[in-house]
Coordinates of C-alpha atoms in Angstrom, one line a residue:
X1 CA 94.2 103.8 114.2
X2 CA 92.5 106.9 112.7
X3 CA 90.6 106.0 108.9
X4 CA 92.6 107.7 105.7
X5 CA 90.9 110.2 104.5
X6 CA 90.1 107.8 101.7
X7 CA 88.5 106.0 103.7
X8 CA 87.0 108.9 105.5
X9 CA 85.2 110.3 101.9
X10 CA 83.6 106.7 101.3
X11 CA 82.0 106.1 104.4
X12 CA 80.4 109.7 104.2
X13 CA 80.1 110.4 100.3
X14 CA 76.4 110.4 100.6
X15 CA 76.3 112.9 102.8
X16 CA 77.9 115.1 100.3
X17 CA 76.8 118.1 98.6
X18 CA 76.9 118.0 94.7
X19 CA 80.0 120.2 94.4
X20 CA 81.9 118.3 97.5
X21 CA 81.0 114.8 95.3
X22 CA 82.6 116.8 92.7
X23 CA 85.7 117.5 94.5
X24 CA 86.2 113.9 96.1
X25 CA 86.2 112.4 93.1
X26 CA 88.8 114.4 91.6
X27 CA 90.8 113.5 95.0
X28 CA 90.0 110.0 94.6
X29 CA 91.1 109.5 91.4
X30 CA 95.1 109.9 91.6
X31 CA 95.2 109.5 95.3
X32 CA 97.1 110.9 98.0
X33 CA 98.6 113.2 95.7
X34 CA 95.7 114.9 93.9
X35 CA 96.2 116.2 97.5
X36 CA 99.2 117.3 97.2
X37 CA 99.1 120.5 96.0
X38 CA 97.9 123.8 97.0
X39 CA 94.5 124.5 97.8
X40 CA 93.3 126.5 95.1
X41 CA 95.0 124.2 92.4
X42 CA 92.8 121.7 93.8
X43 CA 89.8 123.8 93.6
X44 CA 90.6 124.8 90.1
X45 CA 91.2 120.9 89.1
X46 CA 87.6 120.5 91.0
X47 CA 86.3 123.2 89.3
X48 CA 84.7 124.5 92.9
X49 CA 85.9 127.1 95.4
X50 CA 88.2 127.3 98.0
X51 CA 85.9 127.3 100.7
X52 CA 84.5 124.4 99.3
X53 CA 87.3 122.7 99.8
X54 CA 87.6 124.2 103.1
X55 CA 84.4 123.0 104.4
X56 CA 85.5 119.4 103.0
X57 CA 88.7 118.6 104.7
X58 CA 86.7 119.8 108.0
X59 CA 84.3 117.1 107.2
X60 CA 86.9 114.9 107.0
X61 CA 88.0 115.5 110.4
X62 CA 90.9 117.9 110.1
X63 CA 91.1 121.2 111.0
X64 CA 92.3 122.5 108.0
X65 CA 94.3 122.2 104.5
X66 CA 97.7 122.0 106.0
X67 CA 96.8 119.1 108.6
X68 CA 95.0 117.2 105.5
X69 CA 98.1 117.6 103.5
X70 CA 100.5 116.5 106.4
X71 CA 97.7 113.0 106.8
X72 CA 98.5 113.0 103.2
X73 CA 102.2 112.6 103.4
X74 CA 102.4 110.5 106.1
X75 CA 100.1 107.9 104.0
X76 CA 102.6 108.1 101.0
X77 CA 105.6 107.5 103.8
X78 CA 103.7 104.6 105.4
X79 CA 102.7 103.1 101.8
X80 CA 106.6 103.2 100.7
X81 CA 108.3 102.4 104.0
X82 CA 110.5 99.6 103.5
X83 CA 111.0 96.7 106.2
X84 CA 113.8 98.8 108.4
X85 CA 112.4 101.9 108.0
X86 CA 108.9 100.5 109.0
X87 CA 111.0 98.7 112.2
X88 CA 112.7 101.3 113.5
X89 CA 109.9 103.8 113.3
X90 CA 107.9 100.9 115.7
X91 CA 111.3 100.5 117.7
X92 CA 110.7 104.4 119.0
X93 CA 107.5 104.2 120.4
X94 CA 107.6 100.9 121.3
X95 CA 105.6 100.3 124.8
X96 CA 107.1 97.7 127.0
X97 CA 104.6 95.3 127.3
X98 CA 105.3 91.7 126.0
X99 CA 105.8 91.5 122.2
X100 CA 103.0 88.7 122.3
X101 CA 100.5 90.8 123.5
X102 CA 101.8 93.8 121.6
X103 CA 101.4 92.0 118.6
X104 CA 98.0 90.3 119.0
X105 CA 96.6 94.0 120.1
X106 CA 97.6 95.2 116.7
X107 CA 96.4 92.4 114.8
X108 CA 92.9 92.5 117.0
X109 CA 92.3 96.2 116.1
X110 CA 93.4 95.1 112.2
X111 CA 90.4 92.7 111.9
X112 CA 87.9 94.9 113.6
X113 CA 88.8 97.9 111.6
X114 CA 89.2 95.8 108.4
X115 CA 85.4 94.7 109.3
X116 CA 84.3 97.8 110.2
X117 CA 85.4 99.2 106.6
X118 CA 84.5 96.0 104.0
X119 CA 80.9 97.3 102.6
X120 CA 79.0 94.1 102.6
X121 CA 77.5 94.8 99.3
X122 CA 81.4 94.5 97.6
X123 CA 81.6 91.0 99.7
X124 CA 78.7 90.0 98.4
X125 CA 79.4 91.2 94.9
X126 CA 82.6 89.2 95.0
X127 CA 81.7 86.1 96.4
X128 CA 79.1 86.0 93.4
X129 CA 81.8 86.3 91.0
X130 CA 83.9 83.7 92.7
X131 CA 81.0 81.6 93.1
X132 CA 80.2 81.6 89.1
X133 CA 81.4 78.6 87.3
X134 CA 80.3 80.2 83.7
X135 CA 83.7 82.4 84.8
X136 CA 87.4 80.9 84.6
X137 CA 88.8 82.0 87.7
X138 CA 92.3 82.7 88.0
X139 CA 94.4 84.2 91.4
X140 CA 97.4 85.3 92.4
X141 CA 99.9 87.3 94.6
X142 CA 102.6 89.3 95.0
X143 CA 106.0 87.9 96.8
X144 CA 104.6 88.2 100.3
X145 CA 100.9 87.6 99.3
X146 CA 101.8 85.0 97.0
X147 CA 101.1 82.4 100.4
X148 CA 97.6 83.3 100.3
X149 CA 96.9 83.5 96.9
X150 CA 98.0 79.7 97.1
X151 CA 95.9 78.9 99.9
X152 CA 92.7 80.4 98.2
X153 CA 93.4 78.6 94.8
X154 CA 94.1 75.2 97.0
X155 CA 90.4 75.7 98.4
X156 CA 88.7 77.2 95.1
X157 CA 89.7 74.0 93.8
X158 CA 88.1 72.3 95.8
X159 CA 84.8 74.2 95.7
X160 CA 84.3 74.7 91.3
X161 CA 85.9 74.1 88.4
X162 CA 88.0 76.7 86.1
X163 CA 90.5 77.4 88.7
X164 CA 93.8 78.5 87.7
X165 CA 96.9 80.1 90.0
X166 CA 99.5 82.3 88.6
X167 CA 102.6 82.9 89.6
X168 CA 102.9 86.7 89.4
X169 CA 106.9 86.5 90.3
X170 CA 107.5 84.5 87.5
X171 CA 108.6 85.6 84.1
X172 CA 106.0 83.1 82.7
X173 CA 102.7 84.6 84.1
X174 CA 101.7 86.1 80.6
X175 CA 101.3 82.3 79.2
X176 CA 98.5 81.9 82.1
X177 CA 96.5 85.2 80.3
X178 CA 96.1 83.5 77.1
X179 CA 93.0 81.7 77.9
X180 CA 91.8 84.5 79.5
X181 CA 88.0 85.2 77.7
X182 CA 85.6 88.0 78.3
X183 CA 83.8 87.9 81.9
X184 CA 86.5 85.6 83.1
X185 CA 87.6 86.7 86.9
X186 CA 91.3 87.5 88.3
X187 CA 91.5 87.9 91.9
X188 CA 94.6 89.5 92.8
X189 CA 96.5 90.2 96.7
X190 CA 98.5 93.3 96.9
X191 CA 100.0 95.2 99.5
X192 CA 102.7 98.1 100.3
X193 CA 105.5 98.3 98.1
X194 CA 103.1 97.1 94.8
X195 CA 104.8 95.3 92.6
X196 CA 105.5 96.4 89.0
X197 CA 104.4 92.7 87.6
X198 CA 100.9 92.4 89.7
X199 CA 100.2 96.0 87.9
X200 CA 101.3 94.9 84.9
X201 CA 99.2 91.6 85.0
X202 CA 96.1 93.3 86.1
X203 CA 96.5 95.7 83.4
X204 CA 96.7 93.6 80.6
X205 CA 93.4 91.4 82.4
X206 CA 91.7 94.1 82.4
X207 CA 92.5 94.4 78.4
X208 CA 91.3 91.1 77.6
X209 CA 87.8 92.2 79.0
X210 CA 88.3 90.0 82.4
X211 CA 86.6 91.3 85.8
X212 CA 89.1 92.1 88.5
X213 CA 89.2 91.8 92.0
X214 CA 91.7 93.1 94.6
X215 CA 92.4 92.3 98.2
X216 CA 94.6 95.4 99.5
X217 CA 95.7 97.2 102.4
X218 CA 94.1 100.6 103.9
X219 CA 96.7 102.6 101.5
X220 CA 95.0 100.7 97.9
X221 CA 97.0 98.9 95.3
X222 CA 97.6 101.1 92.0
X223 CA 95.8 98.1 90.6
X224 CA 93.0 100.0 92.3
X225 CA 92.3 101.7 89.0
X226 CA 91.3 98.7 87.2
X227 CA 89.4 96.5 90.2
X228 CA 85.7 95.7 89.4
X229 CA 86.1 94.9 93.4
X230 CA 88.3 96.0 95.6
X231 CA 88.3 94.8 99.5
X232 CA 90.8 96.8 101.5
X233 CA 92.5 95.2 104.8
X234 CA 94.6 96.8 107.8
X235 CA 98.2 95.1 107.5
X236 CA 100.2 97.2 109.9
X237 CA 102.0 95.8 113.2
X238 CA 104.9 96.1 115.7
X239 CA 107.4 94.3 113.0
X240 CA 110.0 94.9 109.9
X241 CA 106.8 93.2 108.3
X242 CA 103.1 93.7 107.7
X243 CA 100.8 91.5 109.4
X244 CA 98.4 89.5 107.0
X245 CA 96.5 88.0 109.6
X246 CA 93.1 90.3 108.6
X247 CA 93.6 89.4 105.2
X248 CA 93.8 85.7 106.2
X249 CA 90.5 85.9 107.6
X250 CA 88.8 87.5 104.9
X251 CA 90.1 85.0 102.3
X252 CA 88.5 82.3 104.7
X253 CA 85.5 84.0 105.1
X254 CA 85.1 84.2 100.9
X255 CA 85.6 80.3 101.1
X256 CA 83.1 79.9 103.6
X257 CA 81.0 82.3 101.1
X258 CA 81.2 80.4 97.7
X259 CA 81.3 77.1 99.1
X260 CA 77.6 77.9 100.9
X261 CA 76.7 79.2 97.5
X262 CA 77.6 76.3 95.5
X263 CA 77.1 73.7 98.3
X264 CA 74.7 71.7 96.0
X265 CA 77.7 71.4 93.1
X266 CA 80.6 71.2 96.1
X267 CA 79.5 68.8 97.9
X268 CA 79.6 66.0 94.8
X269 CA 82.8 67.4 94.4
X270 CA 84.2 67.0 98.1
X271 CA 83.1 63.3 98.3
X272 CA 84.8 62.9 94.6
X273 CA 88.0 64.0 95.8
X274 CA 87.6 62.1 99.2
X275 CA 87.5 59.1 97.0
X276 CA 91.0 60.0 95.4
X277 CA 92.6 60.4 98.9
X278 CA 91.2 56.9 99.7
X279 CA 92.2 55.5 96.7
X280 CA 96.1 56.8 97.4
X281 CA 96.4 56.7 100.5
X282 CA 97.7 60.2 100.9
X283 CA 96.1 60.5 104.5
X284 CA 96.6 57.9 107.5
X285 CA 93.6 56.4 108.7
X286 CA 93.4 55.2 112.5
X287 CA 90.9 52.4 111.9

């Protein structure tokens, strides 16, 4: 699966000249449409010239305006597809091999180009913020992502103190932002079609002075904008649904992180809570 061009101007923007850094940042900042246009309205927004952006979207690996602008839509189709639309357009092309190894081939190729993609430096930067006790951290998800934003909280938990889940589908997720101080942390899932409460939420974080990191898909969350972090993960496969298999891995990975950079603190905590399972019994014992 080819890179968006997003994803194309990131992994090259140091390779750019002054006036093409000049021009991806205006196409960055409201994209895929700032795209959307003609080519010498985005020039003029740019404030650079036509060729310039000529000699960009070539760098990008198209061979001219009208093929980045067709990439372009086909992005905003793919980030707003619902369920059926997103089956039937699989149902076309669908190969006849087995649906089992259909489906892992798509998921394969999500983790290695969600690994390929994740700067290292962003992983890092996040797992420090995860990993700092001196920050309440608070997590949640949309209504698919919801699942893992409960399976990171269940393990953060675990690791430090200060952990809080909110329920981002409930009408009661503002009374979670109240304690919210300055330097505080919300880590936030979304994927295609963003929710209108997630934005919401990560807006009014973002108010109250907290740090915000987003796990999203290839297309980026509109919560984007506001993201201190932001770790971007392949989610499509041959299904009415995405997959979230990549971002599965990547939330385990961050565990694996922050509980090697606590360890000292974590493991007093591990052999606390071992002690409360003992003392209720909650796990059979085959002694």
């Amino acid at each position: 699966m080819k890179d968006t061009a997003q994803e194309t101007i990131n992994k090259i923007y140091d390779s750019l000249t002054r006036a093409e850094r000049q021009l991806a940042g205006v196409i960055l900042e409201n994209y895929p449409m700032s795209g959307m246009g003609s080519i010498t309205r985005l020039a003029e927004k740019a404030s650079v010239s036509t060729p310039t952006v000529a000699r960009m979207v070539q760098k990008l690996g198209y061979s001219g305006f009208p093929e980045f602008q067709e990439a372009l839509r086909q992005e905003v189709e793919a980030r707003f597809s619902n369920p059926i639309a997103k089956h039937e357009s699989w149902a076309q092309s669908a190969p006849e091999a087995h649906i089992l190894n259909r489906f892992t081939d798509a998921v394969m190729s999500n983790i290695r180009q969600t690994l390929a993609n994740i700067d290292p430096a962003q992983f890092d930067a996040l797992t420090g913020l995860l990993a700092d006790e001196n920050r309440a951290l608070y997590i949640t998800g949309g209504r698919i992502t919801h699942a893992l934003s409960e399976y990171l909280h269940l393990h953060m938990q675990v690791i430090r103190a200060r952990v809080r889940h909110i329920r981002s589908t409930s009408n009661a997720w503002p009374h979670d932002l109240l304690d919210i101080c300055e330097g505080d942390v919300v880590l936030i899932y979304d994927i295609r079609r963003y929710e209108n409460s997630t934005l919401r939420l990560a807006e009014i974080a973002k108010r109250r002075g907290a740090k915000i990191a987003l796990i999203t898909d290839q297309w980026q969350s509109p919560i984007s904008q506001y993201a201190d972090v932001s770790l971007k993960c392949r989610i499509e496969a041959p299904s009415a649904w995405d997959s979230t298999v990549a971002m599965m891995l990547l939330s385990e990975t961050l565990i694996a992180a922050v509980q090697e950079a606590r360890w000292d603190q974590t493991e007093s905590r591990m052999h606390a809570l071992e002690d409360m399972f003992d003392q209720t019994k909650i796990f059979r014992k085959f002694v």
